[in-house]
JSON list of C-alpha atoms in Angstrom, two decimals:
[
{"chain": "A", "resi": 1, "resn": "UNK", "atom": "CA", "xyz": [-29.83, -0.18, 64.82]},
{"chain": "A", "resi": 2, "resn": "UNK", "atom": "CA", "xyz": [-28.82, -3.83, 65.81]},
{"chain": "A", "resi": 3, "resn": "UNK", "atom": "CA", "xyz": [-31.65, -3.95, 68.35]},
{"chain": "A", "resi": 4, "resn": "UNK", "atom": "CA", "xyz": [-33.42, -7.36, 68.12]},
{"chain": "A", "resi": 5, "resn": "UNK", "atom": "CA", "xyz": [-37.25, -7.12, 68.60]},
{"chain": "A", "resi": 6, "resn": "UNK", "atom": "CA", "xyz": [-39.24, -9.61, 70.40]},
{"chain": "A", "resi": 7, "resn": "UNK", "atom": "CA", "xyz": [-42.55, -8.66, 68.75]},
{"chain": "A", "resi": 8, "resn": "UNK", "atom": "CA", "xyz": [-43.98, -11.47, 66.73]},
{"chain": "A", "resi": 9, "resn": "UNK", "atom": "CA", "xyz": [-47.07, -10.80, 64.60]},
{"chain": "A", "resi": 10, "resn": "UNK", "atom": "CA", "xyz": [-49.62, -14.01, 64.64]},
{"chain": "A", "resi": 11, "resn": "UNK", "atom": "CA", "xyz": [-52.38, -14.50, 62.29]},
{"chain": "A", "resi": 12, "resn": "UNK", "atom": "CA", "xyz": [-54.91, -17.25, 62.60]},
{"chain": "A", "resi": 13, "resn": "UNK", "atom": "CA", "xyz": [-55.26, -19.62, 59.69]},
{"chain": "A", "resi": 14, "resn": "UNK", "atom": "CA", "xyz": [-58.75, -18.35, 59.01]},
{"chain": "A", "resi": 15, "resn": "UNK", "atom": "CA", "xyz": [-57.57, -14.54, 58.91]},
{"chain": "A", "resi": 16, "resn": "UNK", "atom": "CA", "xyz": [-54.90, -15.56, 56.46]},
{"chain": "A", "resi": 17, "resn": "UNK", "atom": "CA", "xyz": [-57.60, -17.43, 54.29]},
{"chain": "A", "resi": 18, "resn": "UNK", "atom": "CA", "xyz": [-59.81, -14.58, 54.47]},
{"chain": "A", "resi": 19, "resn": "UNK", "atom": "CA", "xyz": [-57.20, -11.84, 53.36]},
{"chain": "A", "resi": 20, "resn": "UNK", "atom": "CA", "xyz": [-56.10, -14.31, 50.60]},
{"chain": "A", "resi": 21, "resn": "UNK", "atom": "CA", "xyz": [-59.72, -14.77, 49.38]},
{"chain": "A", "resi": 22, "resn": "UNK", "atom": "CA", "xyz": [-60.70, -11.21, 49.38]},
{"chain": "A", "resi": 23, "resn": "UNK", "atom": "CA", "xyz": [-57.59, -10.06, 47.96]},
{"chain": "A", "resi": 24, "resn": "UNK", "atom": "CA", "xyz": [-58.13, -12.63, 45.06]},
{"chain": "A", "resi": 25, "resn": "UNK", "atom": "CA", "xyz": [-61.79, -11.53, 44.84]},
{"chain": "A", "resi": 26, "resn": "UNK", "atom": "CA", "xyz": [-61.23, -7.88, 44.74]},
{"chain": "A", "resi": 27, "resn": "UNK", "atom": "CA", "xyz": [-58.35, -7.94, 42.13]},
{"chain": "A", "resi": 28, "resn": "UNK", "atom": "CA", "xyz": [-60.39, -10.38, 39.79]},
{"chain": "A", "resi": 29, "resn": "UNK", "atom": "CA", "xyz": [-63.66, -8.38, 40.00]},
{"chain": "A", "resi": 30, "resn": "UNK", "atom": "CA", "xyz": [-61.59, -5.00, 39.03]},
{"chain": "A", "resi": 31, "resn": "UNK", "atom": "CA", "xyz": [-59.64, -6.91, 36.53]},
{"chain": "A", "resi": 32, "resn": "UNK", "atom": "CA", "xyz": [-62.98, -8.16, 34.97]},
{"chain": "A", "resi": 33, "resn": "UNK", "atom": "CA", "xyz": [-64.98, -4.78, 35.45]},
{"chain": "A", "resi": 34, "resn": "UNK", "atom": "CA", "xyz": [-62.47, -2.30, 34.38]},
{"chain": "A", "resi": 35, "resn": "UNK", "atom": "CA", "xyz": [-60.44, -4.02, 31.86]},
{"chain": "A", "resi": 36, "resn": "UNK", "atom": "CA", "xyz": [-61.92, -6.98, 30.17]},
{"chain": "A", "resi": 37, "resn": "UNK", "atom": "CA", "xyz": [-65.40, -5.66, 29.80]},
{"chain": "A", "resi": 38, "resn": "UNK", "atom": "CA", "xyz": [-64.49, -2.35, 28.66]},
{"chain": "A", "resi": 39, "resn": "UNK", "atom": "CA", "xyz": [-61.94, -3.88, 26.07]},
{"chain": "A", "resi": 40, "resn": "UNK", "atom": "CA", "xyz": [-64.63, -6.09, 24.58]},
{"chain": "A", "resi": 41, "resn": "UNK", "atom": "CA", "xyz": [-67.00, -2.79, 24.42]},
{"chain": "A", "resi": 42, "resn": "UNK", "atom": "CA", "xyz": [-64.39, -0.79, 22.78]},
{"chain": "A", "resi": 43, "resn": "UNK", "atom": "CA", "xyz": [-63.47, -3.73, 20.37]},
{"chain": "A", "resi": 44, "resn": "UNK", "atom": "CA", "xyz": [-66.93, -3.84, 19.23]},
{"chain": "A", "resi": 45, "resn": "UNK", "atom": "CA", "xyz": [-67.72, -7.28, 20.42]},
{"chain": "A", "resi": 46, "resn": "UNK", "atom": "CA", "xyz": [-70.78, -6.10, 22.14]},
{"chain": "A", "resi": 47, "resn": "UNK", "atom": "CA", "xyz": [-72.52, -5.56, 18.78]},
{"chain": "A", "resi": 48, "resn": "UNK", "atom": "CA", "xyz": [-72.04, -9.09, 17.66]},
{"chain": "A", "resi": 49, "resn": "UNK", "atom": "CA", "xyz": [-74.94, -11.38, 17.68]},
{"chain": "A", "resi": 50, "resn": "UNK", "atom": "CA", "xyz": [-73.17, -13.99, 19.87]},
{"chain": "A", "resi": 51, "resn": "UNK", "atom": "CA", "xyz": [-72.09, -11.80, 22.48]},
{"chain": "A", "resi": 52, "resn": "UNK", "atom": "CA", "xyz": [-74.88, -12.48, 24.80]},
{"chain": "A", "resi": 53, "resn": "UNK", "atom": "CA", "xyz": [-73.99, -16.52, 24.77]},
{"chain": "A", "resi": 54, "resn": "UNK", "atom": "CA", "xyz": [-70.50, -15.53, 25.21]},
{"chain": "A", "resi": 55, "resn": "UNK", "atom": "CA", "xyz": [-70.85, -12.99, 27.93]},
{"chain": "A", "resi": 56, "resn": "UNK", "atom": "CA", "xyz": [-73.02, -15.53, 29.85]},
{"chain": "A", "resi": 57, "resn": "UNK", "atom": "CA", "xyz": [-70.20, -17.95, 29.48]},
{"chain": "A", "resi": 58, "resn": "UNK", "atom": "CA", "xyz": [-67.74, -15.63, 30.99]},
{"chain": "A", "resi": 59, "resn": "UNK", "atom": "CA", "xyz": [-70.05, -14.67, 33.98]},
{"chain": "A", "resi": 60, "resn": "UNK", "atom": "CA", "xyz": [-71.34, -18.07, 34.50]},
{"chain": "A", "resi": 61, "resn": "UNK", "atom": "CA", "xyz": [-67.89, -19.20, 35.22]},
{"chain": "A", "resi": 62, "resn": "UNK", "atom": "CA", "xyz": [-66.85, -16.04, 37.26]},
{"chain": "A", "resi": 63, "resn": "UNK", "atom": "CA", "xyz": [-70.20, -16.20, 39.04]},
{"chain": "A", "resi": 64, "resn": "UNK", "atom": "CA", "xyz": [-69.37, -19.61, 40.35]},
{"chain": "A", "resi": 65, "resn": "UNK", "atom": "CA", "xyz": [-66.15, -18.74, 41.33]},
{"chain": "A", "resi": 66, "resn": "UNK", "atom": "CA", "xyz": [-67.60, -15.60, 43.16]},
{"chain": "A", "resi": 67, "resn": "UNK", "atom": "CA", "xyz": [-70.09, -18.07, 45.27]},
{"chain": "A", "resi": 68, "resn": "UNK", "atom": "CA", "xyz": [-66.90, -20.23, 46.25]},
{"chain": "A", "resi": 69, "resn": "UNK", "atom": "CA", "xyz": [-64.86, -17.26, 47.43]},
{"chain": "A", "resi": 70, "resn": "UNK", "atom": "CA", "xyz": [-68.18, -16.00, 49.17]},
{"chain": "A", "resi": 71, "resn": "UNK", "atom": "CA", "xyz": [-68.55, -19.02, 50.82]},
{"chain": "A", "resi": 72, "resn": "UNK", "atom": "CA", "xyz": [-64.94, -19.15, 51.98]},
{"chain": "A", "resi": 73, "resn": "UNK", "atom": "CA", "xyz": [-65.03, -15.52, 53.07]},
{"chain": "A", "resi": 74, "resn": "UNK", "atom": "CA", "xyz": [-68.31, -16.03, 55.29]},
{"chain": "A", "resi": 75, "resn": "UNK", "atom": "CA", "xyz": [-66.75, -19.43, 56.78]},
{"chain": "A", "resi": 76, "resn": "UNK", "atom": "CA", "xyz": [-63.75, -17.58, 57.68]},
{"chain": "A", "resi": 77, "resn": "UNK", "atom": "CA", "xyz": [-65.37, -14.88, 59.42]},
{"chain": "A", "resi": 78, "resn": "UNK", "atom": "CA", "xyz": [-67.60, -17.14, 61.39]},
{"chain": "A", "resi": 79, "resn": "UNK", "atom": "CA", "xyz": [-64.60, -18.99, 62.46]},
{"chain": "A", "resi": 80, "resn": "UNK", "atom": "CA", "xyz": [-62.71, -15.88, 63.33]},
{"chain": "A", "resi": 81, "resn": "UNK", "atom": "CA", "xyz": [-65.74, -14.78, 65.36]},
{"chain": "A", "resi": 82, "resn": "UNK", "atom": "CA", "xyz": [-65.98, -17.73, 67.32]},
{"chain": "A", "resi": 83, "resn": "UNK", "atom": "CA", "xyz": [-62.31, -17.83, 68.23]},
{"chain": "A", "resi": 84, "resn": "UNK", "atom": "CA", "xyz": [-61.77, -14.24, 68.86]},
{"chain": "A", "resi": 85, "resn": "UNK", "atom": "CA", "xyz": [-64.03, -12.54, 71.28]},
{"chain": "A", "resi": 86, "resn": "UNK", "atom": "CA", "xyz": [-63.45, -9.06, 70.23]},
{"chain": "A", "resi": 87, "resn": "UNK", "atom": "CA", "xyz": [-64.84, -9.78, 66.56]},
{"chain": "A", "resi": 88, "resn": "UNK", "atom": "CA", "xyz": [-67.22, -7.64, 65.60]},
{"chain": "A", "resi": 89, "resn": "UNK", "atom": "CA", "xyz": [-71.04, -8.54, 64.67]},
{"chain": "A", "resi": 90, "resn": "UNK", "atom": "CA", "xyz": [-70.90, -5.94, 61.47]},
{"chain": "A", "resi": 91, "resn": "UNK", "atom": "CA", "xyz": [-68.17, -8.15, 59.86]},
{"chain": "A", "resi": 92, "resn": "UNK", "atom": "CA", "xyz": [-70.36, -11.10, 59.94]},
{"chain": "A", "resi": 93, "resn": "UNK", "atom": "CA", "xyz": [-72.92, -8.97, 58.28]},
{"chain": "A", "resi": 94, "resn": "UNK", "atom": "CA", "xyz": [-70.78, -7.86, 55.66]},
{"chain": "A", "resi": 95, "resn": "UNK", "atom": "CA", "xyz": [-69.44, -11.42, 54.79]},
{"chain": "A", "resi": 96, "resn": "UNK", "atom": "CA", "xyz": [-73.25, -12.28, 54.65]},
{"chain": "A", "resi": 97, "resn": "UNK", "atom": "CA", "xyz": [-73.80, -9.22, 52.37]},
{"chain": "A", "resi": 98, "resn": "UNK", "atom": "CA", "xyz": [-70.95, -10.73, 50.06]},
{"chain": "A", "resi": 99, "resn": "UNK", "atom": "CA", "xyz": [-72.78, -13.96, 49.88]},
{"chain": "A", "resi": 100, "resn": "UNK", "atom": "CA", "xyz": [-76.06, -12.56, 49.03]},
{"chain": "A", "resi": 101, "resn": "UNK", "atom": "CA", "xyz": [-74.74, -10.17, 46.31]},
{"chain": "A", "resi": 102, "resn": "UNK", "atom": "CA", "xyz": [-72.84, -13.30, 44.71]},
{"chain": "A", "resi": 103, "resn": "UNK", "atom": "CA", "xyz": [-76.10, -15.03, 45.00]},
{"chain": "A", "resi": 104, "resn": "UNK", "atom": "CA", "xyz": [-78.29, -12.36, 43.42]},
{"chain": "A", "resi": 105, "resn": "UNK", "atom": "CA", "xyz": [-75.44, -11.94, 40.42]},
{"chain": "A", "resi": 106, "resn": "UNK", "atom": "CA", "xyz": [-75.49, -15.76, 39.89]},
{"chain": "A", "resi": 107, "resn": "UNK", "atom": "CA", "xyz": [-78.90, -16.82, 39.88]},
{"chain": "A", "resi": 108, "resn": "UNK", "atom": "CA", "xyz": [-81.04, -13.45, 39.02]},
{"chain": "A", "resi": 109, "resn": "UNK", "atom": "CA", "xyz": [-79.11, -10.78, 36.97]},
{"chain": "A", "resi": 110, "resn": "UNK", "atom": "CA", "xyz": [-76.79, -12.88, 34.99]},
{"chain": "A", "resi": 111, "resn": "UNK", "atom": "CA", "xyz": [-79.43, -15.31, 33.73]},
{"chain": "A", "resi": 112, "resn": "UNK", "atom": "CA", "xyz": [-81.84, -12.45, 32.94]},
{"chain": "A", "resi": 113, "resn": "UNK", "atom": "CA", "xyz": [-79.41, -10.29, 31.06]},
{"chain": "A", "resi": 114, "resn": "UNK", "atom": "CA", "xyz": [-78.34, -13.32, 29.18]},
{"chain": "A", "resi": 115, "resn": "UNK", "atom": "CA", "xyz": [-81.98, -13.91, 28.24]},
{"chain": "A", "resi": 116, "resn": "UNK", "atom": "CA", "xyz": [-82.88, -10.45, 27.14]},
{"chain": "A", "resi": 117, "resn": "UNK", "atom": "CA", "xyz": [-79.69, -9.98, 25.27]},
{"chain": "A", "resi": 118, "resn": "UNK", "atom": "CA", "xyz": [-80.51, -13.21, 23.19]},
{"chain": "A", "resi": 119, "resn": "UNK", "atom": "CA", "xyz": [-84.06, -11.62, 22.57]},
{"chain": "A", "resi": 120, "resn": "UNK", "atom": "CA", "xyz": [-82.37, -8.29, 21.55]},
{"chain": "A", "resi": 121, "resn": "UNK", "atom": "CA", "xyz": [-81.36, -9.69, 18.26]},
{"chain": "A", "resi": 122, "resn": "UNK", "atom": "CA", "xyz": [-84.91, -10.42, 17.22]},
{"chain": "A", "resi": 123, "resn": "UNK", "atom": "CA", "xyz": [-86.31, -6.98, 18.45]},
{"chain": "A", "resi": 124, "resn": "UNK", "atom": "CA", "xyz": [-83.78, -4.54, 17.44]},
{"chain": "A", "resi": 125, "resn": "UNK", "atom": "CA", "xyz": [-84.68, -0.91, 18.51]},
{"chain": "A", "resi": 126, "resn": "UNK", "atom": "CA", "xyz": [-87.29, -1.93, 21.14]},
{"chain": "A", "resi": 127, "resn": "UNK", "atom": "CA", "xyz": [-87.51, 0.56, 23.86]},
{"chain": "A", "resi": 128, "resn": "UNK", "atom": "CA", "xyz": [-88.82, -1.75, 26.43]},
{"chain": "A", "resi": 129, "resn": "UNK", "atom": "CA", "xyz": [-85.75, -4.03, 25.76]},
{"chain": "A", "resi": 130, "resn": "UNK", "atom": "CA", "xyz": [-83.46, -1.20, 26.20]},
{"chain": "A", "resi": 131, "resn": "UNK", "atom": "CA", "xyz": [-84.98, 0.10, 29.33]},
{"chain": "A", "resi": 132, "resn": "UNK", "atom": "CA", "xyz": [-85.09, -3.64, 30.88]},
{"chain": "A", "resi": 133, "resn": "UNK", "atom": "CA", "xyz": [-81.29, -4.09, 29.89]},
{"chain": "A", "resi": 134, "resn": "UNK", "atom": "CA", "xyz": [-80.53, -0.62, 31.47]},
{"chain": "A", "resi": 135, "resn": "UNK", "atom": "CA", "xyz": [-82.14, -1.41, 34.57]},
{"chain": "A", "resi": 136, "resn": "UNK", "atom": "CA", "xyz": [-80.54, -4.77, 34.82]},
{"chain": "A", "resi": 137, "resn": "UNK", "atom": "CA", "xyz": [-77.01, -3.11, 34.02]},
{"chain": "A", "resi": 138, "resn": "UNK", "atom": "CA", "xyz": [-77.70, -0.37, 36.77]},
{"chain": "A", "resi": 139, "resn": "UNK", "atom": "CA", "xyz": [-78.63, -3.01, 39.32]},
{"chain": "A", "resi": 140, "resn": "UNK", "atom": "CA", "xyz": [-75.42, -5.01, 38.37]},
{"chain": "A", "resi": 141, "resn": "UNK", "atom": "CA", "xyz": [-73.13, -2.31, 38.98]},
{"chain": "A", "resi": 142, "resn": "UNK", "atom": "CA", "xyz": [-74.86, -1.03, 42.31]},
{"chain": "A", "resi": 143, "resn": "UNK", "atom": "CA", "xyz": [-74.57, -4.58, 43.52]},
{"chain": "A", "resi": 144, "resn": "UNK", "atom": "CA", "xyz": [-70.81, -4.71, 42.07]},
{"chain": "A", "resi": 145, "resn": "UNK", "atom": "CA", "xyz": [-70.29, -1.23, 43.92]},
{"chain": "A", "resi": 146, "resn": "UNK", "atom": "CA", "xyz": [-71.63, -2.56, 47.29]},
{"chain": "A", "resi": 147, "resn": "UNK", "atom": "CA", "xyz": [-69.71, -5.78, 47.06]},
{"chain": "A", "resi": 148, "resn": "UNK", "atom": "CA", "xyz": [-66.35, -4.10, 46.30]},
{"chain": "A", "resi": 149, "resn": "UNK", "atom": "CA", "xyz": [-67.10, -1.71, 49.38]},
{"chain": "A", "resi": 150, "resn": "UNK", "atom": "CA", "xyz": [-67.95, -4.73, 51.66]},
{"chain": "A", "resi": 151, "resn": "UNK", "atom": "CA", "xyz": [-65.13, -6.76, 50.58]},
{"chain": "A", "resi": 152, "resn": "UNK", "atom": "CA", "xyz": [-62.91, -3.53, 51.11]},
{"chain": "A", "resi": 153, "resn": "UNK", "atom": "CA", "xyz": [-63.93, -3.14, 54.52]},
{"chain": "A", "resi": 154, "resn": "UNK", "atom": "CA", "xyz": [-63.73, -6.60, 55.46]},
{"chain": "A", "resi": 155, "resn": "UNK", "atom": "CA", "xyz": [-60.19, -6.78, 54.10]},
{"chain": "A", "resi": 156, "resn": "UNK", "atom": "CA", "xyz": [-59.33, -3.46, 55.90]},
{"chain": "A", "resi": 157, "resn": "UNK", "atom": "CA", "xyz": [-60.52, -5.25, 59.35]},
{"chain": "A", "resi": 158, "resn": "UNK", "atom": "CA", "xyz": [-58.91, -8.34, 58.83]},
{"chain": "A", "resi": 159, "resn": "UNK", "atom": "CA", "xyz": [-55.49, -6.46, 58.12]},
{"chain": "A", "resi": 160, "resn": "UNK", "atom": "CA", "xyz": [-55.91, -4.46, 61.23]},
{"chain": "A", "resi": 161, "resn": "UNK", "atom": "CA", "xyz": [-56.95, -7.58, 63.26]},
{"chain": "A", "resi": 162, "resn": "UNK", "atom": "CA", "xyz": [-53.22, -8.72, 63.87]},
{"chain": "A", "resi": 163, "resn": "UNK", "atom": "CA", "xyz": [-52.40, -9.96, 67.20]},
{"chain": "A", "resi": 164, "resn": "UNK", "atom": "CA", "xyz": [-49.15, -8.56, 68.45]},
{"chain": "A", "resi": 165, "resn": "UNK", "atom": "CA", "xyz": [-47.38, -10.48, 71.23]}
]
């Protein structure tokens, strides 16, 4: 019971940085996607005329934060792959995928959904607008699921890559 262990767990600074970054990113994405947006939908705010602008403001800020987090994750993985010889190439691919998803969300999907949302008030009931918005929403959620899966796998790999001495 009173045995003193000489085992020490060492984590590099980059490993700590990527774990904190991915943990914050995953939790904030889940908060936005599963709590904030459904509560706005259930409260009826999405039927308001100014929701497209408000939604764009929310996602503009969050997407810029995601870009920063993706850049930190990518930099951390690259630094860890340089420092550790047993670091896997698919972790670099996953971090690159996270950066690409953040770029697509920021510069492709969010502006198009905002532009289309602001045009919906002029053409209420147009099937073309509804189909395009549904396509944009489904592609956003596919990218979001891909982001959560890649970040979860990368976080798991970093958690398991602890050096024990």
